[in-house]
């Protein structure tokens, strides 16, 4: 006699069929109760994301800091940025003043170290550690900044010359919003807001990525719906002329 098809067998067959169509990942170990969540979470990632968030950020120490893998280091970095912002924004410190005070404190600490160790011990005075900045540090920073600036310029020129009106309007809107935000506060505050957002939003997204992805898809669907209405009612009626390029001999 054929076996009775129970609800449990039917669900297991459906899950096996779905799992066969989903690409297998290396070294995946989940509990049996979480299999359905991991399978369904493969489909609706925002912007078609397939890699984990940690890997998208480079997978190194910077990704660990941004995603709070080590809470002490991440909290220390965020607290340090907050202290610097308070000194510049609330206490009206200037950069040169802050640097001079920091150098004075460092010199005072080394002076006390070198003299106190000689007075308290009969042995020879221990030398305080010397701070040496590697020469390649500034070269690497300059190269990294140069690469990022060139990529940003290349992207902006591609958008301006690509002829994609939708992408062009999105970029112009983002730049317009950034200009308005910049008029509300100074450059240091904008940097601090961006720094805090970079250290809080990724970890919050990682913890609630299913809900955020679902909400993001709904927002994108609404934006695409409004864009189609705008394209049908206005943009498609704009006459498009062909640009003739004169040849110079």
mmCIF file of C-alpha atoms in Angstrom:
data_model
loop_
_atom_site.group_PDB
_atom_site.id
_atom_site.type_symbol
_atom_site.label_atom_id
_atom_site.label_comp_id
_atom_site.label_asym_id
_atom_site.label_seq_id
_atom_site.Cartn_x
_atom_site.Cartn_y
_atom_site.Cartn_z
ATOM 1 C CA UNK A 1 0.000 0.000 0.000
ATOM 2 C CA UNK A 2 1.270 3.508 -0.755
ATOM 3 C CA UNK A 3 2.303 5.537 2.201
ATOM 4 C CA UNK A 4 -0.085 8.239 3.424
ATOM 5 C CA UNK A 5 0.967 11.746 2.569
ATOM 6 C CA UNK A 6 1.065 13.623 5.837
ATOM 7 C CA UNK A 7 1.538 17.349 6.314
ATOM 8 C CA UNK A 8 5.041 16.778 7.659
ATOM 9 C CA UNK A 9 6.097 14.746 4.616
ATOM 10 C CA UNK A 10 4.601 17.331 2.265
ATOM 11 C CA UNK A 11 6.454 20.203 3.937
ATOM 12 C CA UNK A 12 9.727 18.263 3.915
ATOM 13 C CA UNK A 13 9.362 17.488 0.196
ATOM 14 C CA UNK A 14 8.712 21.150 -0.585
ATOM 15 C CA UNK A 15 11.743 22.221 1.442
ATOM 16 C CA UNK A 16 13.946 19.660 -0.311
ATOM 17 C CA UNK A 17 12.761 20.926 -3.704
ATOM 18 C CA UNK A 18 13.528 24.527 -2.749
ATOM 19 C CA UNK A 19 16.913 23.576 -1.303
ATOM 20 C CA UNK A 20 17.895 21.853 -4.546
ATOM 21 C CA UNK A 21 17.276 25.066 -6.487
ATOM 22 C CA UNK A 22 19.220 27.263 -4.062
ATOM 23 C CA UNK A 23 23.033 27.443 -4.523
ATOM 24 C CA UNK A 24 24.848 25.526 -1.818
ATOM 25 C CA UNK A 25 27.150 27.481 0.486
ATOM 26 C CA UNK A 26 30.420 26.234 1.871
ATOM 27 C CA UNK A 27 30.784 25.295 5.545
ATOM 28 C CA UNK A 28 27.180 26.039 6.528
ATOM 29 C CA UNK A 29 25.986 24.607 9.822
ATOM 30 C CA UNK A 30 22.545 25.646 11.052
ATOM 31 C CA UNK A 31 20.030 24.096 13.364
ATOM 32 C CA UNK A 32 17.179 22.156 11.822
ATOM 33 C CA UNK A 33 14.655 24.717 13.016
ATOM 34 C CA UNK A 34 16.449 27.512 11.143
ATOM 35 C CA UNK A 35 16.569 25.855 7.727
ATOM 36 C CA UNK A 36 13.367 27.438 6.502
ATOM 37 C CA UNK A 37 14.587 30.901 7.539
ATOM 38 C CA UNK A 38 17.941 30.500 5.791
ATOM 39 C CA UNK A 39 16.300 29.267 2.588
ATOM 40 C CA UNK A 40 13.705 32.028 2.414
ATOM 41 C CA UNK A 41 16.290 34.681 3.299
ATOM 42 C CA UNK A 42 18.193 33.880 0.081
ATOM 43 C CA UNK A 43 15.564 35.480 -2.150
ATOM 44 C CA UNK A 44 14.649 38.965 -0.957
ATOM 45 C CA UNK A 45 18.004 40.554 -0.155
ATOM 46 C CA UNK A 46 18.111 44.278 -0.818
ATOM 47 C CA UNK A 47 19.753 45.295 -4.135
ATOM 48 C CA UNK A 48 20.334 41.610 -4.959
ATOM 49 C CA UNK A 49 22.946 41.156 -2.230
ATOM 50 C CA UNK A 50 24.324 37.619 -2.070
ATOM 51 C CA UNK A 51 27.420 37.956 0.118
ATOM 52 C CA UNK A 52 27.241 38.378 3.899
ATOM 53 C CA UNK A 53 27.489 41.921 5.203
ATOM 54 C CA UNK A 54 30.836 41.230 6.886
ATOM 55 C CA UNK A 55 32.355 40.142 3.573
ATOM 56 C CA UNK A 56 30.984 43.207 1.766
ATOM 57 C CA UNK A 57 32.907 45.426 4.197
ATOM 58 C CA UNK A 58 36.163 43.631 3.381
ATOM 59 C CA UNK A 59 36.076 40.945 6.048
ATOM 60 C CA UNK A 60 39.036 42.418 7.965
ATOM 61 C CA UNK A 61 39.490 44.397 11.147
ATOM 62 C CA UNK A 62 37.559 47.371 9.786
ATOM 63 C CA UNK A 63 34.548 45.133 9.163
ATOM 64 C CA UNK A 64 34.872 43.763 12.710
ATOM 65 C CA UNK A 65 34.814 47.300 14.083
ATOM 66 C CA UNK A 66 31.835 48.403 11.976
ATOM 67 C CA UNK A 67 29.814 45.294 12.849
ATOM 68 C CA UNK A 68 30.817 45.316 16.545
ATOM 69 C CA UNK A 69 32.512 41.921 16.531
ATOM 70 C CA UNK A 70 34.712 43.288 19.335
ATOM 71 C CA UNK A 71 32.469 45.532 21.407
ATOM 72 C CA UNK A 72 35.303 47.114 23.397
ATOM 73 C CA UNK A 73 37.205 48.294 20.309
ATOM 74 C CA UNK A 74 34.058 49.499 18.518
ATOM 75 C CA UNK A 75 32.845 51.362 21.600
ATOM 76 C CA UNK A 76 36.288 52.915 22.092
ATOM 77 C CA UNK A 77 36.401 54.136 18.469
ATOM 78 C CA UNK A 78 32.912 55.615 18.729
ATOM 79 C CA UNK A 79 33.678 57.214 22.091
ATOM 80 C CA UNK A 80 36.905 58.715 20.720
ATOM 81 C CA UNK A 81 35.048 60.226 17.770
ATOM 82 C CA UNK A 82 32.430 61.624 20.144
ATOM 83 C CA UNK A 83 35.090 63.215 22.354
ATOM 84 C CA UNK A 84 36.757 64.833 19.328
ATOM 85 C CA UNK A 85 33.410 66.160 18.094
ATOM 86 C CA UNK A 86 32.554 67.576 21.549
ATOM 87 C CA UNK A 87 35.959 69.286 21.759
ATOM 88 C CA UNK A 88 35.609 70.912 18.349
ATOM 89 C CA UNK A 89 31.874 71.648 18.291
ATOM 90 C CA UNK A 90 30.832 72.333 21.897
ATOM 91 C CA UNK A 91 34.048 73.544 23.530
ATOM 92 C CA UNK A 92 35.142 75.530 20.444
ATOM 93 C CA UNK A 93 38.625 74.040 20.311
ATOM 94 C CA UNK A 94 40.642 74.638 17.169
ATOM 95 C CA UNK A 95 42.712 71.966 15.499
ATOM 96 C CA UNK A 96 46.062 73.656 16.177
ATOM 97 C CA UNK A 97 45.151 74.251 19.832
ATOM 98 C CA UNK A 98 44.158 70.624 20.323
ATOM 99 C CA UNK A 99 47.336 69.346 18.671
ATOM 100 C CA UNK A 100 49.523 71.604 20.821
ATOM 101 C CA UNK A 101 47.787 70.511 24.032
ATOM 102 C CA UNK A 102 48.148 66.853 23.046
ATOM 103 C CA UNK A 103 51.880 67.311 22.376
ATOM 104 C CA UNK A 104 52.314 69.111 25.718
ATOM 105 C CA UNK A 105 50.604 66.251 27.590
ATOM 106 C CA UNK A 106 52.733 63.668 25.780
ATOM 107 C CA UNK A 107 55.944 65.554 26.583
ATOM 108 C CA UNK A 108 54.893 65.968 30.236
ATOM 109 C CA UNK A 109 54.147 62.249 30.547
ATOM 110 C CA UNK A 110 57.531 61.287 29.086
ATOM 111 C CA UNK A 111 59.324 63.839 31.273
ATOM 112 C CA UNK A 112 57.717 62.487 34.446
ATOM 113 C CA UNK A 113 58.364 58.900 33.367
ATOM 114 C CA UNK A 114 62.063 59.438 32.711
ATOM 115 C CA UNK A 115 62.681 61.388 35.936
ATOM 116 C CA UNK A 116 60.445 59.427 38.302
ATOM 117 C CA UNK A 117 61.914 56.070 37.302
ATOM 118 C CA UNK A 118 65.425 57.335 38.017
ATOM 119 C CA UNK A 119 64.487 58.724 41.442
ATOM 120 C CA UNK A 120 62.454 55.745 42.668
ATOM 121 C CA UNK A 121 64.932 53.035 41.654
ATOM 122 C CA UNK A 122 68.636 52.862 42.225
ATOM 123 C CA UNK A 123 69.120 51.281 38.870
ATOM 124 C CA UNK A 124 69.546 53.226 35.660
ATOM 125 C CA UNK A 125 66.459 55.114 34.550
ATOM 126 C CA UNK A 126 64.278 53.193 32.149
ATOM 127 C CA UNK A 127 63.670 54.886 28.846
ATOM 128 C CA UNK A 128 60.031 55.625 27.989
ATOM 129 C CA UNK A 129 58.734 54.118 24.760
ATOM 130 C CA UNK A 130 59.138 56.272 21.682
ATOM 131 C CA UNK A 131 56.265 56.874 19.320
ATOM 132 C CA UNK A 132 57.252 56.348 15.697
ATOM 133 C CA UNK A 133 54.812 56.710 12.807
ATOM 134 C CA UNK A 134 55.634 54.445 9.852
ATOM 135 C CA UNK A 135 56.573 56.308 6.708
ATOM 136 C CA UNK A 136 54.332 54.118 4.569
ATOM 137 C CA UNK A 137 51.254 55.077 6.594
ATOM 138 C CA UNK A 138 50.756 58.452 4.939
ATOM 139 C CA UNK A 139 51.600 57.016 1.521
ATOM 140 C CA UNK A 140 48.936 54.331 1.919
ATOM 141 C CA UNK A 141 46.409 56.886 3.174
ATOM 142 C CA UNK A 142 47.128 59.123 0.197
ATOM 143 C CA UNK A 143 46.782 56.222 -2.246
ATOM 144 C CA UNK A 144 43.526 55.069 -0.655
ATOM 145 C CA UNK A 145 42.026 58.553 -0.709
ATOM 146 C CA UNK A 146 43.177 59.063 -4.302
ATOM 147 C CA UNK A 147 41.595 55.798 -5.445
ATOM 148 C CA UNK A 148 38.287 56.622 -3.742
ATOM 149 C CA UNK A 149 38.214 60.156 -5.191
ATOM 150 C CA UNK A 150 38.975 58.883 -8.699
ATOM 151 C CA UNK A 151 36.264 56.229 -8.430
ATOM 152 C CA UNK A 152 33.755 58.864 -7.283
ATOM 153 C CA UNK A 153 34.698 61.175 -10.170
ATOM 154 C CA UNK A 154 34.480 58.315 -12.651
ATOM 155 C CA UNK A 155 31.038 57.330 -11.343
ATOM 156 C CA UNK A 156 29.728 60.913 -11.545
ATOM 157 C CA UNK A 157 31.023 61.329 -15.112
ATOM 158 C CA UNK A 158 29.546 57.983 -16.153
ATOM 159 C CA UNK A 159 26.166 59.034 -14.770
ATOM 160 C CA UNK A 160 26.358 62.420 -16.500
ATOM 161 C CA UNK A 161 27.378 60.930 -19.861
ATOM 162 C CA UNK A 162 25.535 57.626 -19.708
ATOM 163 C CA UNK A 163 22.137 58.894 -20.793
ATOM 164 C CA UNK A 164 20.250 57.056 -18.027
ATOM 165 C CA UNK A 165 17.758 59.701 -16.886
ATOM 166 C CA UNK A 166 16.563 57.694 -13.871
ATOM 167 C CA UNK A 167 20.074 57.217 -12.493
ATOM 168 C CA UNK A 168 20.937 60.828 -13.267
ATOM 169 C CA UNK A 169 17.940 62.144 -11.297
ATOM 170 C CA UNK A 170 18.727 59.872 -8.336
ATOM 171 C CA UNK A 171 22.327 61.077 -8.121
ATOM 172 C CA UNK A 172 21.293 64.724 -8.492
ATOM 173 C CA UNK A 173 18.673 64.245 -5.769
ATOM 174 C CA UNK A 174 21.232 62.695 -3.401
ATOM 175 C CA UNK A 175 23.691 65.530 -4.016
ATOM 176 C CA UNK A 176 20.909 68.084 -3.513
ATOM 177 C CA UNK A 177 19.951 66.437 -0.189
ATOM 178 C CA UNK A 178 23.611 66.420 0.901
ATOM 179 C CA UNK A 179 23.883 70.113 0.049
ATOM 180 C CA UNK A 180 20.796 70.900 2.146
ATOM 181 C CA UNK A 181 22.139 68.870 5.091
ATOM 182 C CA UNK A 182 25.474 70.678 4.740
ATOM 183 C CA UNK A 183 23.698 74.029 5.035
ATOM 184 C CA UNK A 184 22.194 72.974 8.370
ATOM 185 C CA UNK A 185 25.484 72.141 10.103
ATOM 186 C CA UNK A 186 29.219 72.511 9.561
ATOM 187 C CA UNK A 187 31.598 70.027 7.981
ATOM 188 C CA UNK A 188 32.795 68.500 11.271
ATOM 189 C CA UNK A 189 29.235 67.726 12.357
ATOM 190 C CA UNK A 190 28.475 66.167 8.975
ATOM 191 C CA UNK A 191 31.572 63.960 9.308
ATOM 192 C CA UNK A 192 30.566 62.974 12.834
ATOM 193 C CA UNK A 193 27.017 62.102 11.747
ATOM 194 C CA UNK A 194 28.408 59.989 8.927
ATOM 195 C CA UNK A 195 30.872 58.301 11.298
ATOM 196 C CA UNK A 196 28.136 57.476 13.823
ATOM 197 C CA UNK A 197 25.873 56.201 11.049
ATOM 198 C CA UNK A 198 28.678 53.976 9.713
ATOM 199 C CA UNK A 199 29.179 52.484 13.187
ATOM 200 C CA UNK A 200 25.510 51.945 14.041
ATOM 201 C CA UNK A 201 23.443 51.335 10.902
ATOM 202 C CA UNK A 202 25.378 48.279 9.585
ATOM 203 C CA UNK A 203 25.122 46.366 12.864
ATOM 204 C CA UNK A 204 21.437 47.242 13.228
ATOM 205 C CA UNK A 205 20.843 46.115 9.652
ATOM 206 C CA UNK A 206 22.699 42.861 10.270
ATOM 207 C CA UNK A 207 20.494 42.081 13.279
ATOM 208 C CA UNK A 208 17.216 42.940 11.530
ATOM 209 C CA UNK A 209 18.118 42.406 7.882
ATOM 210 C CA UNK A 210 14.985 40.379 7.022
ATOM 211 C CA UNK A 211 12.643 43.127 8.198
ATOM 212 C CA UNK A 212 14.760 45.883 6.616
ATOM 213 C CA UNK A 213 14.989 44.046 3.282
ATOM 214 C CA UNK A 214 11.230 43.503 3.207
ATOM 215 C CA UNK A 215 10.559 47.160 3.986
ATOM 216 C CA UNK A 216 13.205 48.267 1.474
ATOM 217 C CA UNK A 217 11.592 46.224 -1.300
ATOM 218 C CA UNK A 218 8.220 47.790 -0.524
ATOM 219 C CA UNK A 219 9.728 51.289 -0.693
ATOM 220 C CA UNK A 220 11.534 50.495 -3.963
ATOM 221 C CA UNK A 221 8.326 49.121 -5.454
ATOM 222 C CA UNK A 222 6.488 52.314 -4.526
ATOM 223 C CA UNK A 223 9.269 54.469 -6.004
ATOM 224 C CA UNK A 224 9.265 52.455 -9.215
ATOM 225 C CA UNK A 225 5.475 52.779 -9.402
ATOM 226 C CA UNK A 226 5.643 56.572 -9.045
ATOM 227 C CA UNK A 227 8.503 56.747 -11.546
ATOM 228 C CA UNK A 228 6.496 54.773 -14.099
ATOM 229 C CA UNK A 229 3.594 57.174 -13.635
ATOM 230 C CA UNK A 230 5.960 60.137 -14.055
ATOM 231 C CA UNK A 231 7.554 58.541 -17.114
ATOM 232 C CA UNK A 232 4.195 57.787 -18.708
ATOM 233 C CA UNK A 233 2.689 61.192 -18.007
ATOM 234 C CA UNK A 234 5.654 63.517 -18.533
ATOM 235 C CA UNK A 235 9.112 62.092 -19.284
ATOM 236 C CA UNK A 236 8.066 59.977 -22.259
ATOM 237 C CA UNK A 237 6.516 63.043 -23.917
ATOM 238 C CA UNK A 238 9.787 64.984 -23.931
ATOM 239 C CA UNK A 239 11.117 65.020 -27.514
ATOM 240 C CA UNK A 240 14.512 63.408 -27.815
ATOM 241 C CA UNK A 241 16.776 64.843 -30.453
ATOM 242 C CA UNK A 242 19.842 63.207 -31.875
ATOM 243 C CA UNK A 243 23.131 64.908 -31.178
ATOM 244 C CA UNK A 244 25.143 65.391 -34.334
ATOM 245 C CA UNK A 245 28.867 65.436 -33.917
ATOM 246 C CA UNK A 246 30.797 67.434 -36.456
ATOM 247 C CA UNK A 247 33.888 65.832 -37.803
ATOM 248 C CA UNK A 248 36.970 68.027 -37.962
ATOM 249 C CA UNK A 249 39.640 67.094 -40.393
#
